[in-house]
C-alpha positions as a printed Julia matrix, in Angstrom:
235×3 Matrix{Float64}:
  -4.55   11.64  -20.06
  -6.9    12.35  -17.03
  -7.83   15.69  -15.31
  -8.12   13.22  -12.18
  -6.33   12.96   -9.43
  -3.79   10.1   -10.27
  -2.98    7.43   -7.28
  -0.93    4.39   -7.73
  -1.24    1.34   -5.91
   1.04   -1.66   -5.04
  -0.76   -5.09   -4.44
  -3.7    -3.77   -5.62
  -5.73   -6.92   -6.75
  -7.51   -7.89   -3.6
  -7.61   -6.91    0.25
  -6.38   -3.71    1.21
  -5.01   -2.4    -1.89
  -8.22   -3.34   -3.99
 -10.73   -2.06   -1.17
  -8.61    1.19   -1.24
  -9.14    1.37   -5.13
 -12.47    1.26   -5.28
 -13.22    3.95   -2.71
 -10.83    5.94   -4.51
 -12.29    5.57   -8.17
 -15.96    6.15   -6.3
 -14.58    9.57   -4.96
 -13.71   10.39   -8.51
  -9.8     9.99   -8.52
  -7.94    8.01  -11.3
  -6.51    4.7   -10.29
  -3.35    2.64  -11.47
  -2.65   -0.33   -9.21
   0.13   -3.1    -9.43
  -0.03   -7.32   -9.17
   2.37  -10.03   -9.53
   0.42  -12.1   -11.65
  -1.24  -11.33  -14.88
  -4.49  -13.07  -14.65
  -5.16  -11.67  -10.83
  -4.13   -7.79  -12.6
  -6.64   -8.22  -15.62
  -9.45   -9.92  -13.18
  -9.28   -6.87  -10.98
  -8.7    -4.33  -13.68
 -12.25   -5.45  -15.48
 -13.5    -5.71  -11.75
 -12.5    -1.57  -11.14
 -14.03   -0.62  -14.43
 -16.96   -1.12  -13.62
 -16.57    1.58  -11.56
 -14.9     4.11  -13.39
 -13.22    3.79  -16.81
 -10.33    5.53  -15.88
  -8.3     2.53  -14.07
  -5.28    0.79  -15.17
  -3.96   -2.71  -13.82
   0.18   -3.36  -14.3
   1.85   -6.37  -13.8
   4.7    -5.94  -11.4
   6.52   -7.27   -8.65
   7.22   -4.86   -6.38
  10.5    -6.49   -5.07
  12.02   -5.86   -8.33
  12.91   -2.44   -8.78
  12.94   -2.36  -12.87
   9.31   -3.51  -12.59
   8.11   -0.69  -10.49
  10.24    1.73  -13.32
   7.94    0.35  -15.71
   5.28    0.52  -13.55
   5.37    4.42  -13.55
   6.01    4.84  -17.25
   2.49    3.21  -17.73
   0.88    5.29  -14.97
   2.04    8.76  -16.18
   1.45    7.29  -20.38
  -2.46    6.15  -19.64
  -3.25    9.57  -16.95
  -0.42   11.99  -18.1
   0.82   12.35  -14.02
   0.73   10.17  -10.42
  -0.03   12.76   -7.3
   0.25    9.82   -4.92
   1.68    6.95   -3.88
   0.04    4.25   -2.0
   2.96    1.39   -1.15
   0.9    -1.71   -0.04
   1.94   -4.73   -1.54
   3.46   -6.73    1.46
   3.32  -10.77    3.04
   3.86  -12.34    6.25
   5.42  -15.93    7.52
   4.98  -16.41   10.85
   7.32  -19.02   12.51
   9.78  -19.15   15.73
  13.12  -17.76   14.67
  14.73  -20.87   14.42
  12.11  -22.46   12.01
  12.44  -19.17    9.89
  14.0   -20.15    6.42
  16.45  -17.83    4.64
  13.36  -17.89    1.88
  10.93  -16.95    3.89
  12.94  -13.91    5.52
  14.27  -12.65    2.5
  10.42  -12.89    0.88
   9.45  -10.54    3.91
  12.21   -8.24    4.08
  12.5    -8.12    0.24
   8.62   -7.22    0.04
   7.51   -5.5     2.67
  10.39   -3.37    3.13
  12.87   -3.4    -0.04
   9.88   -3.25   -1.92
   8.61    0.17   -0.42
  11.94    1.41   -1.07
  11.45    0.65   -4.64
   8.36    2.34   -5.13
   9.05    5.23   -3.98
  12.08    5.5    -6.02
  10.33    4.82   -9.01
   7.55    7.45   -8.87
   9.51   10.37   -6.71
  10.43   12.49   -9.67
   6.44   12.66  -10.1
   5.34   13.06   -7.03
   8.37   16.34   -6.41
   5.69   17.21   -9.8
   2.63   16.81   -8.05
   3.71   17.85   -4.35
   1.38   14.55   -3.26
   1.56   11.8    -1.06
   3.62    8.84   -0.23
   1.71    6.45    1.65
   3.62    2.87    3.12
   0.65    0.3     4.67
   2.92   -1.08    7.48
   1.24   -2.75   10.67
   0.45   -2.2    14.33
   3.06   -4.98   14.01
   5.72   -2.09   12.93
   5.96   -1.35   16.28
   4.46   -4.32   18.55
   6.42   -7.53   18.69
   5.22  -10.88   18.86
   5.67  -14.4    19.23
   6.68  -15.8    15.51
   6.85  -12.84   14.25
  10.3   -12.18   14.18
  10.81  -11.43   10.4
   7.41   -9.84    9.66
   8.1    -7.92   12.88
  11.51   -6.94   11.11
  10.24   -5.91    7.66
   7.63   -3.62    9.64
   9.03   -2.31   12.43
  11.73   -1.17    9.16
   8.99    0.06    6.68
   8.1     2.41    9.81
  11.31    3.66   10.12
  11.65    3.99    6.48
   8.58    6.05    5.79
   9.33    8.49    9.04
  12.47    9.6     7.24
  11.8     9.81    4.52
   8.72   11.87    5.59
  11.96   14.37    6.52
  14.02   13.89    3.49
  10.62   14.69    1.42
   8.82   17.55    2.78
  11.4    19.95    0.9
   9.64   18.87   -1.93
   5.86   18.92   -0.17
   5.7    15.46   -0.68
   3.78   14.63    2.56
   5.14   11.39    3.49
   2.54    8.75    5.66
   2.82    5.46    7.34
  -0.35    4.19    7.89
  -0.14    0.99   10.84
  -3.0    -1.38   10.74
  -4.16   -4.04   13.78
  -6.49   -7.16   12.4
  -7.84   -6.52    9.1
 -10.32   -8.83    6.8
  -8.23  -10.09    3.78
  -6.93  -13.11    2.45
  -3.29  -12.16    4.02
  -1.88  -15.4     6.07
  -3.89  -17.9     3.68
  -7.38  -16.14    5.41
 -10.54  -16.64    3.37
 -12.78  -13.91    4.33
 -16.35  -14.27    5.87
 -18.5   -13.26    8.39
 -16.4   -14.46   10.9
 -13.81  -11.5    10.33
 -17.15   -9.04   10.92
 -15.32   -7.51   13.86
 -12.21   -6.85   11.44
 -10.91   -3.31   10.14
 -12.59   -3.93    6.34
 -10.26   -2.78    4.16
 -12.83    0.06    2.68
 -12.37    1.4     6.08
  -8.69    2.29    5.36
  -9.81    3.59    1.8
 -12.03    6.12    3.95
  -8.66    6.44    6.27
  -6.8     7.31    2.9
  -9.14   10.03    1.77
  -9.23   11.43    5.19
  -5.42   12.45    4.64
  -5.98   13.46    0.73
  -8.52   16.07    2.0
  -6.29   17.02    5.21
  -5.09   20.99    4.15
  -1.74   20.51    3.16
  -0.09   22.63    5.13
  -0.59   19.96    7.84
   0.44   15.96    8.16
  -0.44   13.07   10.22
   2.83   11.29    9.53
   1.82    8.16   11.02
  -1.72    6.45   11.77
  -2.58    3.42   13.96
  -6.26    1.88   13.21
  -7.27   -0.75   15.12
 -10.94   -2.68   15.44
 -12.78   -1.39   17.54
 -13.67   -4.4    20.2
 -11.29   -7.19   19.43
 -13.12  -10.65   18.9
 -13.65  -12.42   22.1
């Protein structure tokens, strides 16, 4: 049981949901955050306590719905509540349309868009507790299209339209739904090793600072949806 604020993260092991985690946990908020494997979970959970004690890592696969169930049982038995919701966990294959696999589109819609779905309605009974937020990481490519990105284009430009009404199903209960839409960012997404050569990159720290810009918003107001881009694009 925590006094702490309690956030929950999806794909919380490395890039943006593991930059996000640590800026939360240094601003004094309690962290549980999710992974699909058990030995990238644990590495990041001993990784986050060095921060602050009061993290917790849970295996789960966000495109199974049971797993995200379980998920929030853990969360609200370790802290004793979850006041927000931070759906990140997501993938991209980027092909023409006719090279796309069944596989790889049902991996992308399943993920980045079923798997949003699933989050939320695993942890909405807490958060119509804690009047929080629900926060979906989507992608300036929610709402620009591009060349071989017809399925990641798909699961995005749906995760936007997903978190927008649900945004007006939700704020009956003051849950302040959020879509947050970032350009280039420095992560291993797209089989990406990051270096100094993604300098010019959105760091994904930068969208923990993003995050607790909206946590200390006064909740009588929202910014629904966000687009972040870098600054100067590389050239």
């Amino acid at each position: 049981m925590t006094d702490k604020k309690t956030i929950y993260i999806t794909g919380g092991t490395k890039g943006i949901g593991y930059g996000v985690a640590e800026i939360l946990l240094k601003n004094g908020y309690a962290v549980a955050f999710s992974g699909r494997k058990e030995e990238d979970v644990k590495r990041a959970e001993e990784q986050l306590s060095q921060i602050s004690e009061d993290v917790l890592g849970v295996v789960s696969d966000v495109k199974n719905f049971e797993d995200e169930v379980n998920a929030a049982k853990k969360a609200v038995e370790k802290f004793g509540r979850v006041d927000s919701v931070i759906a990140n966990a997501g993938l991209g294959v980027f092909k023409p349309v006719d090279q796309l696999s069944l596989d790889d589109w049902n991996s992308m819609i399943d993920t980045n868009l079923t798997g949003i779905f699933h989050t939320l309605k695993a942890f909405v009974e807490e958060l119509k507790k804690s009047e929080g937020y629900y926060i979906s990481i989507s992608s300036l490519a929610g709402t620009n299209f591009f060349e071989s990105g017809a399925g990641y284009n798909a699961s995005k430009f749906g995760a936007v339209g997903f978190t927008q009404a649900a945004m007006i199903d939700l704020r009956k209960y003051n849950i302040k739904a959020v879509t947050i839409m970032p350009g280039s960012v420095s992560t291993h997404f797209n089989g990406n090793e990051p270096s100094e050569k993604d300098a010019w990159k959105i760091q994904p720290e930068d969208l923990g600072d993003v995050i607790m810009n909206v946590f200390n918003m006064n909740p009588r107001a929202l910014t629904s949806k966000i687009e972040i881009r870098p600054t100067r694009p590389n050239s």
